Tab-separated table of C-alpha atoms in Angstrom:
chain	number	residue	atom	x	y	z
L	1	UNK	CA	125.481	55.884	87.975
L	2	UNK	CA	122.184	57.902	88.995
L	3	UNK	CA	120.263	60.508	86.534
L	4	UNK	CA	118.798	63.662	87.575
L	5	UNK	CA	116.592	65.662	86.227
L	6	UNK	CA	116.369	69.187	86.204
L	7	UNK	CA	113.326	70.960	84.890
L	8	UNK	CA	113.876	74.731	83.904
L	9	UNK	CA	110.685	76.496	83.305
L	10	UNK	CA	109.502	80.459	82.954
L	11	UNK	CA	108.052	81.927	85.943
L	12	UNK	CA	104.515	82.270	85.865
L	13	UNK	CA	104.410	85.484	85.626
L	14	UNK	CA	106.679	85.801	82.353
L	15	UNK	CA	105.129	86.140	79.147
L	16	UNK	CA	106.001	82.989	77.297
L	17	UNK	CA	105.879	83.281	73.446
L	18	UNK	CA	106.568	80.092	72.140
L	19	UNK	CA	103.913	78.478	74.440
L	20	UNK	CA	101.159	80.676	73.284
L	21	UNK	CA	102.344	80.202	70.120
L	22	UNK	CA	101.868	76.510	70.088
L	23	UNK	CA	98.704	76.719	71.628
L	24	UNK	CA	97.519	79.600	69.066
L	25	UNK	CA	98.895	76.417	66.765
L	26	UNK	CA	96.395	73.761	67.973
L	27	UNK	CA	93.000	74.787	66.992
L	28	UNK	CA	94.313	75.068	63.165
L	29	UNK	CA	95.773	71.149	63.556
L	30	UNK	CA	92.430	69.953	64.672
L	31	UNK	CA	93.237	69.892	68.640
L	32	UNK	CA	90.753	71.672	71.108
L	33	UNK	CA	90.062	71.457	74.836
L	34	UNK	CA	93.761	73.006	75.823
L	35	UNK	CA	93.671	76.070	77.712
L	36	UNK	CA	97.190	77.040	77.534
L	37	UNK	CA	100.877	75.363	76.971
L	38	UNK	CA	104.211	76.260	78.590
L	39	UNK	CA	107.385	75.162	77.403
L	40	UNK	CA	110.768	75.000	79.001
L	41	UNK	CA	113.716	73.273	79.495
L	42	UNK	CA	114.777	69.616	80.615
L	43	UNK	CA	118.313	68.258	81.636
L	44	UNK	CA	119.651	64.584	82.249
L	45	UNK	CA	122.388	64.822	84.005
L	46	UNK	CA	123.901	61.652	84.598
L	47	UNK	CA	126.046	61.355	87.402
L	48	UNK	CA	129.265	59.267	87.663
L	49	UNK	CA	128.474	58.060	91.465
L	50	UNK	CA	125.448	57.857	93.588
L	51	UNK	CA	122.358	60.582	94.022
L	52	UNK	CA	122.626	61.327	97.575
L	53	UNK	CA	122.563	64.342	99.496
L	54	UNK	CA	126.048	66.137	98.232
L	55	UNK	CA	125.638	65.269	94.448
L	56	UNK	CA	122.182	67.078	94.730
L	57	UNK	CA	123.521	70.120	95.942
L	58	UNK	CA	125.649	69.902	93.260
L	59	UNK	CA	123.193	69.432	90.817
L	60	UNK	CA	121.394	72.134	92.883
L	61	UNK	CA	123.826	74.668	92.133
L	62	UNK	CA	124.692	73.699	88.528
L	63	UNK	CA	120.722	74.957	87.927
L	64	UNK	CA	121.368	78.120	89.686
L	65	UNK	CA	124.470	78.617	87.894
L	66	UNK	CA	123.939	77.590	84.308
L	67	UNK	CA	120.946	75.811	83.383
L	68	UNK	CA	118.668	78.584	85.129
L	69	UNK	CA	118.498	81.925	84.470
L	70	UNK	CA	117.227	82.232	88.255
L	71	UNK	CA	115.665	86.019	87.785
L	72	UNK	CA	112.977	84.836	84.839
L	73	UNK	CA	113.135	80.821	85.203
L	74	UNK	CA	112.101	78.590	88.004
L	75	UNK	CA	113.873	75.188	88.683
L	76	UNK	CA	113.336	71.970	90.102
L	77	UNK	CA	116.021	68.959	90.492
L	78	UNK	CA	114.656	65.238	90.901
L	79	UNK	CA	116.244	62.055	91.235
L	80	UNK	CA	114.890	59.631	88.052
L	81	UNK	CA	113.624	56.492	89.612
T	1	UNK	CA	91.655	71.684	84.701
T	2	UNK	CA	94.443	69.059	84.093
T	3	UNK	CA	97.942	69.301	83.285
T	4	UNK	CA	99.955	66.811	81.539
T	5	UNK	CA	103.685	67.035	80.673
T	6	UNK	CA	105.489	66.646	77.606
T	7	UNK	CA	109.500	65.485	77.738
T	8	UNK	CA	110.555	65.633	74.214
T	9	UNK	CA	114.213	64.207	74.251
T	10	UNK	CA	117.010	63.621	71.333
T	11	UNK	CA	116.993	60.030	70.585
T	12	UNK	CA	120.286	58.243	72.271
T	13	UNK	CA	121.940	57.462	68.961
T	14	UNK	CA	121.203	61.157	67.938
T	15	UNK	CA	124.557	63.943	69.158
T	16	UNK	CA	123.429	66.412	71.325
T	17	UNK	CA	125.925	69.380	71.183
T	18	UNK	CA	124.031	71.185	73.585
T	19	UNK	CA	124.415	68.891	76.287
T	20	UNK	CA	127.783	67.577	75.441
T	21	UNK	CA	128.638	71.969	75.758
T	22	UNK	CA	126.992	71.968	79.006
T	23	UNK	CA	128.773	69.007	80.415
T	24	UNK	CA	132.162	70.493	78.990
T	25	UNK	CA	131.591	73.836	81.299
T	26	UNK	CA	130.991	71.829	84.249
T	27	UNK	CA	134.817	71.695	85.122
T	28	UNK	CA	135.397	74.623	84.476
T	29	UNK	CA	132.565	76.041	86.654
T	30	UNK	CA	133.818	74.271	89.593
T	31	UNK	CA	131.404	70.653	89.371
T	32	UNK	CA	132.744	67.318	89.141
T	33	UNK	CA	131.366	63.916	89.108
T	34	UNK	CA	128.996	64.927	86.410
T	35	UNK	CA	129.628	61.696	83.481
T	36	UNK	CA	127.067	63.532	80.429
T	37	UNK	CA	124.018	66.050	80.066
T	38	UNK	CA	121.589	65.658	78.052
T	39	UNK	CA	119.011	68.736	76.967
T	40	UNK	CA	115.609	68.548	75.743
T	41	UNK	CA	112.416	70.300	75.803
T	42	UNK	CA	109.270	70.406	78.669
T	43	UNK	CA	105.761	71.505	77.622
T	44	UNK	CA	102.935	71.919	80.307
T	45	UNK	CA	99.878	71.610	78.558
T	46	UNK	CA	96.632	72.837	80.502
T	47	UNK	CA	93.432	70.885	79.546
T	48	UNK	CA	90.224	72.490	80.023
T	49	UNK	CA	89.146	69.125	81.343
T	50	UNK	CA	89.648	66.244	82.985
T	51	UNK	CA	93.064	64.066	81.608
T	52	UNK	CA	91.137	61.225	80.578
T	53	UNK	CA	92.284	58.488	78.226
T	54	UNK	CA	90.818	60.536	74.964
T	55	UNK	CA	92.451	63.673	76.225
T	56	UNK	CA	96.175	61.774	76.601
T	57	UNK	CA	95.198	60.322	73.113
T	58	UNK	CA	94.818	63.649	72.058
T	59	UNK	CA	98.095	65.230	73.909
T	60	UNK	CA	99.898	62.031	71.861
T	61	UNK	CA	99.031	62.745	68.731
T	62	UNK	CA	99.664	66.692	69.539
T	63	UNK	CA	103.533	65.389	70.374
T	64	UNK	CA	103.725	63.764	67.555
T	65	UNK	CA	102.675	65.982	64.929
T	66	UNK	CA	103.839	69.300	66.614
T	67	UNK	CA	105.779	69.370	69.570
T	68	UNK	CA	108.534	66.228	68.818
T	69	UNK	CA	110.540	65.605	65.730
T	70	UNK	CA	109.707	62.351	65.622
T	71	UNK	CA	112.783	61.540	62.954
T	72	UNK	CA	115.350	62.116	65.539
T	73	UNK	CA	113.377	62.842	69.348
T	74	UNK	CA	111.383	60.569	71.333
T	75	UNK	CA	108.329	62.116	73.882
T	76	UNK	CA	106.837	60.615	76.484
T	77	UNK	CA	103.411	62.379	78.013
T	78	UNK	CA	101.980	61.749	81.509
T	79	UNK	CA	99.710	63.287	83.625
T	80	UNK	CA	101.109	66.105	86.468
T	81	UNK	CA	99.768	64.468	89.664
């Protein structure tokens, strides 16, 4: 059993409102010294056999497919040590 | 300028419907060897300075009164290197 990790988040160049929202947020809880926050999306995916070179293509495509929406979202797919 | 990640996850004992949906399409999509998914949320927080131990003590606190739901998600924070 291996888990992977796939992190989905918003391209930089698209607008994301919940992030500015939460970092509108801060200043009224007390927090300063953030310039901005981003938030996205993270999967564990836990795989039944080994992480090698085939399951990540796997997990490579399963992003593409369904966890990313690949024309606004970015994606990256890492093996948890 | 630092950035320092945010993984806010569903605690293990708490169902995660999402995940348990995602894992359920995987078949059907084509993807096998895939045992559970698991879906939670990323936030890339910006500092305007350097990610010292004050500023992590800072991004903690902001996890735990804003960004997790500490009643039924855990968070871990650590620095982007």
């Amino acid at each position: 059993m291996a888990r992977v990790i796939v992190d989905v988040m918003l391209k930089p160049e698209i607008l994301d409102p919940q992030g500015q929202a939460i970092a509108r947020a801060l200043p009224r809880l007390g927090f300063s010294g953030v310039a901005a926050v981003r938030q996205g999306k993270r999967f564990e995916v836990e795989l039944d056999g080994p992480a090698d070179e085939a399951a990540l293509s796997d997990v490579r495509k399963m992003a593409e497919t369904l966890l990313a929406n690949t024309v606004i979202e970015d994606y990256a797919v890492r093996v948890e040590p």
